mmCIF file of C-alpha atoms in Angstrom:
data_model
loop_
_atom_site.group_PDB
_atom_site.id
_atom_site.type_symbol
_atom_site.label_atom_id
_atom_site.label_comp_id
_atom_site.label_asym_id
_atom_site.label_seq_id
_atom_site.Cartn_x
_atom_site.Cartn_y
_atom_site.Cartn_z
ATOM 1 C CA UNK A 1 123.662 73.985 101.232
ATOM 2 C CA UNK A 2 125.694 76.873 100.569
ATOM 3 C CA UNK A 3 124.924 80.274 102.592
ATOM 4 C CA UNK A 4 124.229 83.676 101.294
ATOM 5 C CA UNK A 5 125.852 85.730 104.076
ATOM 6 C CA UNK A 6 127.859 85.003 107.060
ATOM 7 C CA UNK A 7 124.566 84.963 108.615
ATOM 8 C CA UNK A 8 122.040 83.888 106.348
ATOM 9 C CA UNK A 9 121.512 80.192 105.231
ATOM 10 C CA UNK A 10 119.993 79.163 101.773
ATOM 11 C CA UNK A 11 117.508 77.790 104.007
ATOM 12 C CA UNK A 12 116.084 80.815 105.700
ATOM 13 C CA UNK A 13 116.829 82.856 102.242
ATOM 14 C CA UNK A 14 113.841 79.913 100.939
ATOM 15 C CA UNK A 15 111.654 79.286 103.507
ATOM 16 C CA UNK A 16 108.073 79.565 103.245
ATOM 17 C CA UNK A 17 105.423 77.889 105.526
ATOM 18 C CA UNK A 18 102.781 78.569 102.496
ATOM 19 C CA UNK A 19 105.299 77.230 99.685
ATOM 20 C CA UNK A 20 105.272 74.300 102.177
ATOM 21 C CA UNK A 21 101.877 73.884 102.773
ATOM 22 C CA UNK A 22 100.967 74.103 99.073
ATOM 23 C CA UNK A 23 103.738 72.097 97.748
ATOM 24 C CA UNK A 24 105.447 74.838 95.772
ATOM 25 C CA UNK A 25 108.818 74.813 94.406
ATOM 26 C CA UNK A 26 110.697 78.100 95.856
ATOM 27 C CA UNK A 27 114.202 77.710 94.135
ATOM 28 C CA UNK A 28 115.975 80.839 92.946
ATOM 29 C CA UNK A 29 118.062 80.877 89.908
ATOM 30 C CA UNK A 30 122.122 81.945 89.983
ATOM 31 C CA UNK A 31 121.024 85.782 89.176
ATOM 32 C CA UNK A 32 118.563 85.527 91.986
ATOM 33 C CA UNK A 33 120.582 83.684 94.301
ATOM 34 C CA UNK A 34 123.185 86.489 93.394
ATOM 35 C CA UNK A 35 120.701 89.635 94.037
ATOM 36 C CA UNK A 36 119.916 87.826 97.616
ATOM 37 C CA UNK A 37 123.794 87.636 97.953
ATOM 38 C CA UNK A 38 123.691 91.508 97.159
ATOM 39 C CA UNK A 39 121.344 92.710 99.630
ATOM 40 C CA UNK A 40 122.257 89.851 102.333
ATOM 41 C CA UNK A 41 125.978 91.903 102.197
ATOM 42 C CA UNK A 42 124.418 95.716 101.659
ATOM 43 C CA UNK A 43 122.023 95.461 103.802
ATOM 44 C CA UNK A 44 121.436 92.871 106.368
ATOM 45 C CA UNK A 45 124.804 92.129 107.417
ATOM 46 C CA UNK A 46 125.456 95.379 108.586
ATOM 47 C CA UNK A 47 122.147 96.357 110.356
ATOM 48 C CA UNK A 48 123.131 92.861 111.892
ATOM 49 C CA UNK A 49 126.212 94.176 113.504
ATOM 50 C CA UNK A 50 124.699 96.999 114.789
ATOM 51 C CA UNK A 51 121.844 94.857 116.179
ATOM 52 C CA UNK A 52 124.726 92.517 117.208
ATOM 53 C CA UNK A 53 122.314 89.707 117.303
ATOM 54 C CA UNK A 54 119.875 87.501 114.742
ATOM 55 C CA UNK A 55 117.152 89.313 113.071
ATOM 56 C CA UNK A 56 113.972 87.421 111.933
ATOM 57 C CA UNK A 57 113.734 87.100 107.897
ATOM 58 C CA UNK A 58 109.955 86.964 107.754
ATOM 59 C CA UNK A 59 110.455 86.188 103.376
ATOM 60 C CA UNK A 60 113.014 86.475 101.407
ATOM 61 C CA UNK A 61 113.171 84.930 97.828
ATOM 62 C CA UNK A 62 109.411 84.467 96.595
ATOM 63 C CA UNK A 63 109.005 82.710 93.503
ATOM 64 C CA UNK A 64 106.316 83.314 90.818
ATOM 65 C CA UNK A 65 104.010 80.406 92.263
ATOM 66 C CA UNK A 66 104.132 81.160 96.144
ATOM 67 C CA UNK A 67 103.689 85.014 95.191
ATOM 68 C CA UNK A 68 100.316 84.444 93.820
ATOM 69 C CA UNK A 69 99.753 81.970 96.179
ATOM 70 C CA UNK A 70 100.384 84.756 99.126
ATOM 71 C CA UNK A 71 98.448 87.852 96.903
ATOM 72 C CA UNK A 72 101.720 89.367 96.830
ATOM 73 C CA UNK A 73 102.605 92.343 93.810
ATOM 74 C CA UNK A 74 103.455 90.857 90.148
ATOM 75 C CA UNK A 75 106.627 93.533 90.339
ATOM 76 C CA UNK A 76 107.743 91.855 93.642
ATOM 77 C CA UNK A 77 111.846 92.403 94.604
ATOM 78 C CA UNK A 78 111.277 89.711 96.481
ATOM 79 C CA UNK A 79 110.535 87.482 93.455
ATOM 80 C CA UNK A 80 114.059 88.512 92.131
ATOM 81 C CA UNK A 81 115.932 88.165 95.373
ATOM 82 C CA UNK A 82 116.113 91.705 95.753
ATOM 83 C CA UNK A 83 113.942 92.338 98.945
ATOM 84 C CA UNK A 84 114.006 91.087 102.521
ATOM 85 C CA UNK A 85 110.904 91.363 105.420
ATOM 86 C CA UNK A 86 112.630 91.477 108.684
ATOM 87 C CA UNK A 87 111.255 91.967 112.159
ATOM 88 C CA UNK A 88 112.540 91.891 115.970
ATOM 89 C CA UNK A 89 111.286 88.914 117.151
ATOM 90 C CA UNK A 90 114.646 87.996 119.230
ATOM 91 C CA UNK A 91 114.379 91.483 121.274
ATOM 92 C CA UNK A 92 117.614 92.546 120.230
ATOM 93 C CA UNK A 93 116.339 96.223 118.594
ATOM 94 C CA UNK A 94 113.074 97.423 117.654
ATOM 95 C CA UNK A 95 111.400 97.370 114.061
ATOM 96 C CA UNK A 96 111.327 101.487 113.990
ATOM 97 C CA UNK A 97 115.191 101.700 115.080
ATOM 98 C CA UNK A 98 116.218 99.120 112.742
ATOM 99 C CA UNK A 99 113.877 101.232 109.609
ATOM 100 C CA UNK A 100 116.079 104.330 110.712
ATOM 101 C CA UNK A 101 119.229 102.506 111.179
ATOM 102 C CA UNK A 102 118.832 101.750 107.499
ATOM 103 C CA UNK A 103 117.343 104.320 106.706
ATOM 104 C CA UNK A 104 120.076 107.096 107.713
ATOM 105 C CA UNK A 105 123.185 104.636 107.361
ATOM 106 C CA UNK A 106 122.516 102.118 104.460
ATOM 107 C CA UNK A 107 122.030 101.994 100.898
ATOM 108 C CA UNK A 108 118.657 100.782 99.678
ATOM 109 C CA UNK A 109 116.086 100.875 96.720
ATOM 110 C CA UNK A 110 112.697 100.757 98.474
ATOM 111 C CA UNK A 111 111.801 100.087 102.618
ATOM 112 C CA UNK A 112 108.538 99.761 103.647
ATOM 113 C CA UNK A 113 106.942 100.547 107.281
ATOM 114 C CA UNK A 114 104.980 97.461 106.890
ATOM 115 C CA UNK A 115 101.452 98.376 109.203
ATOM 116 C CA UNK A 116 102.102 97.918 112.977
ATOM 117 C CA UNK A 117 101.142 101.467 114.493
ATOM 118 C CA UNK A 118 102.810 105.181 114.175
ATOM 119 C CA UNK A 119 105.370 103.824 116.920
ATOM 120 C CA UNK A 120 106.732 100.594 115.489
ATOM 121 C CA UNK A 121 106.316 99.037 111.965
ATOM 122 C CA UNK A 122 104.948 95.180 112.803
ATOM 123 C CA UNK A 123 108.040 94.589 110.346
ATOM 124 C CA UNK A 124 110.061 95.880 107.745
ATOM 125 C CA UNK A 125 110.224 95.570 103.747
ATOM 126 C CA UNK A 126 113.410 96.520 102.573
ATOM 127 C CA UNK A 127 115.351 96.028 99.282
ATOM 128 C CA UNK A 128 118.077 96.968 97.429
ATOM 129 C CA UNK A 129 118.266 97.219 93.158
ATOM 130 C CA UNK A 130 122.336 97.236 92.142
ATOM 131 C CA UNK A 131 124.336 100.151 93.289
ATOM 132 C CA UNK A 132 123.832 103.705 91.808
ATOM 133 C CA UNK A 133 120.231 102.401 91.243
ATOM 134 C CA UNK A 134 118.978 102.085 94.314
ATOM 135 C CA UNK A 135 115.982 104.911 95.221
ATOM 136 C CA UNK A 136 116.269 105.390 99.458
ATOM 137 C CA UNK A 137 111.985 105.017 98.820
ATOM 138 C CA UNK A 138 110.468 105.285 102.197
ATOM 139 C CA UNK A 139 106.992 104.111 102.065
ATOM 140 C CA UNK A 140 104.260 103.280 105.193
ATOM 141 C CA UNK A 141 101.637 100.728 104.243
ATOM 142 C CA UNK A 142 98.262 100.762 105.635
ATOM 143 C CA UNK A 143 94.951 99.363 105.408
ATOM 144 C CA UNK A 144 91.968 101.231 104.168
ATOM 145 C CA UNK A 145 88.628 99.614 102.694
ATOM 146 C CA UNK A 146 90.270 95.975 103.336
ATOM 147 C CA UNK A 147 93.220 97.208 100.736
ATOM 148 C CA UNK A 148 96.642 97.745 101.398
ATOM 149 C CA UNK A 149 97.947 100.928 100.361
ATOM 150 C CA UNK A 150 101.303 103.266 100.869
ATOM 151 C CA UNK A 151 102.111 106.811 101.791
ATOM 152 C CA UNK A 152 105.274 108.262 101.141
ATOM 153 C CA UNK A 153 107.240 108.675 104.395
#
């Protein structure tokens, strides 16, 4: 299967234990597979270099099906191939110094300090639109009343 970065395989740009579990199809088309080509070189390849080791892709492309299936947002980037959820799992940097890597060196449209505590995001949502269109949104969701919401960080 072809890759979509140096270090990002269709496979992990796909992968969904849900889409598994339910049987669901999660195959982006060429303009999605392109967006997730877009961010993959914007975005994760150089926070990658400054990590200087892997990252965790939590989800990447979501299509239509697993979306609903997961109760995710009908305007998801990640159902376009536009957004990425990424977390330090291999102990190479920590969610919060990765969000303000990005956040003061990269070019993005939206990232999210997804929960976790005031100290460290439990991971991070970040996309990225098309260049010039991009918005540098910084966002902190939380839980209130059993509903996710976001603040404006």
């Amino acid at each position: 299967m072809e890759k979509i970065s140096k270090h990002v395989s269709y496979k992990e740009g796909v992968y969904s234990i849900t889409a598994l579990r339910l049987g669901l199809k999660n195959d982006p088309s060429d303009a999605h597979l392109q967006n997730m080509k877009l961010i993959a070189e914007k975005v994760f390849e150089p926070l990658r270099m400054h990590v200087g080791g892997p990252i965790k892709i939590n989800s990447f492309y979501r299509g239509p099906e697993l979306n609903a299936a997961i109760g995710g947002s009908a305007k998801s980037q990640h159902c376009h191939g536009q957004a990425m959820d990424i977390d330090d799992t291999f102990g190479h940097m920590k969610n919060w110094e990765m969000y303000h890597f990005i956040k003061k060196n990269l070019e993005f449209d939206q990232m999210i300090w997804e929960f976790g505590d005031n100290d460290n995001p439990a991971w991070i949502h970040v996309s990225y639109a098309n260049p010039g269109e991009n918005r540098k949104r910084c966002l902190k969701a939380y839980r209130e009343n059993d509903k996710t919401k976001y603040m404006v960080i």
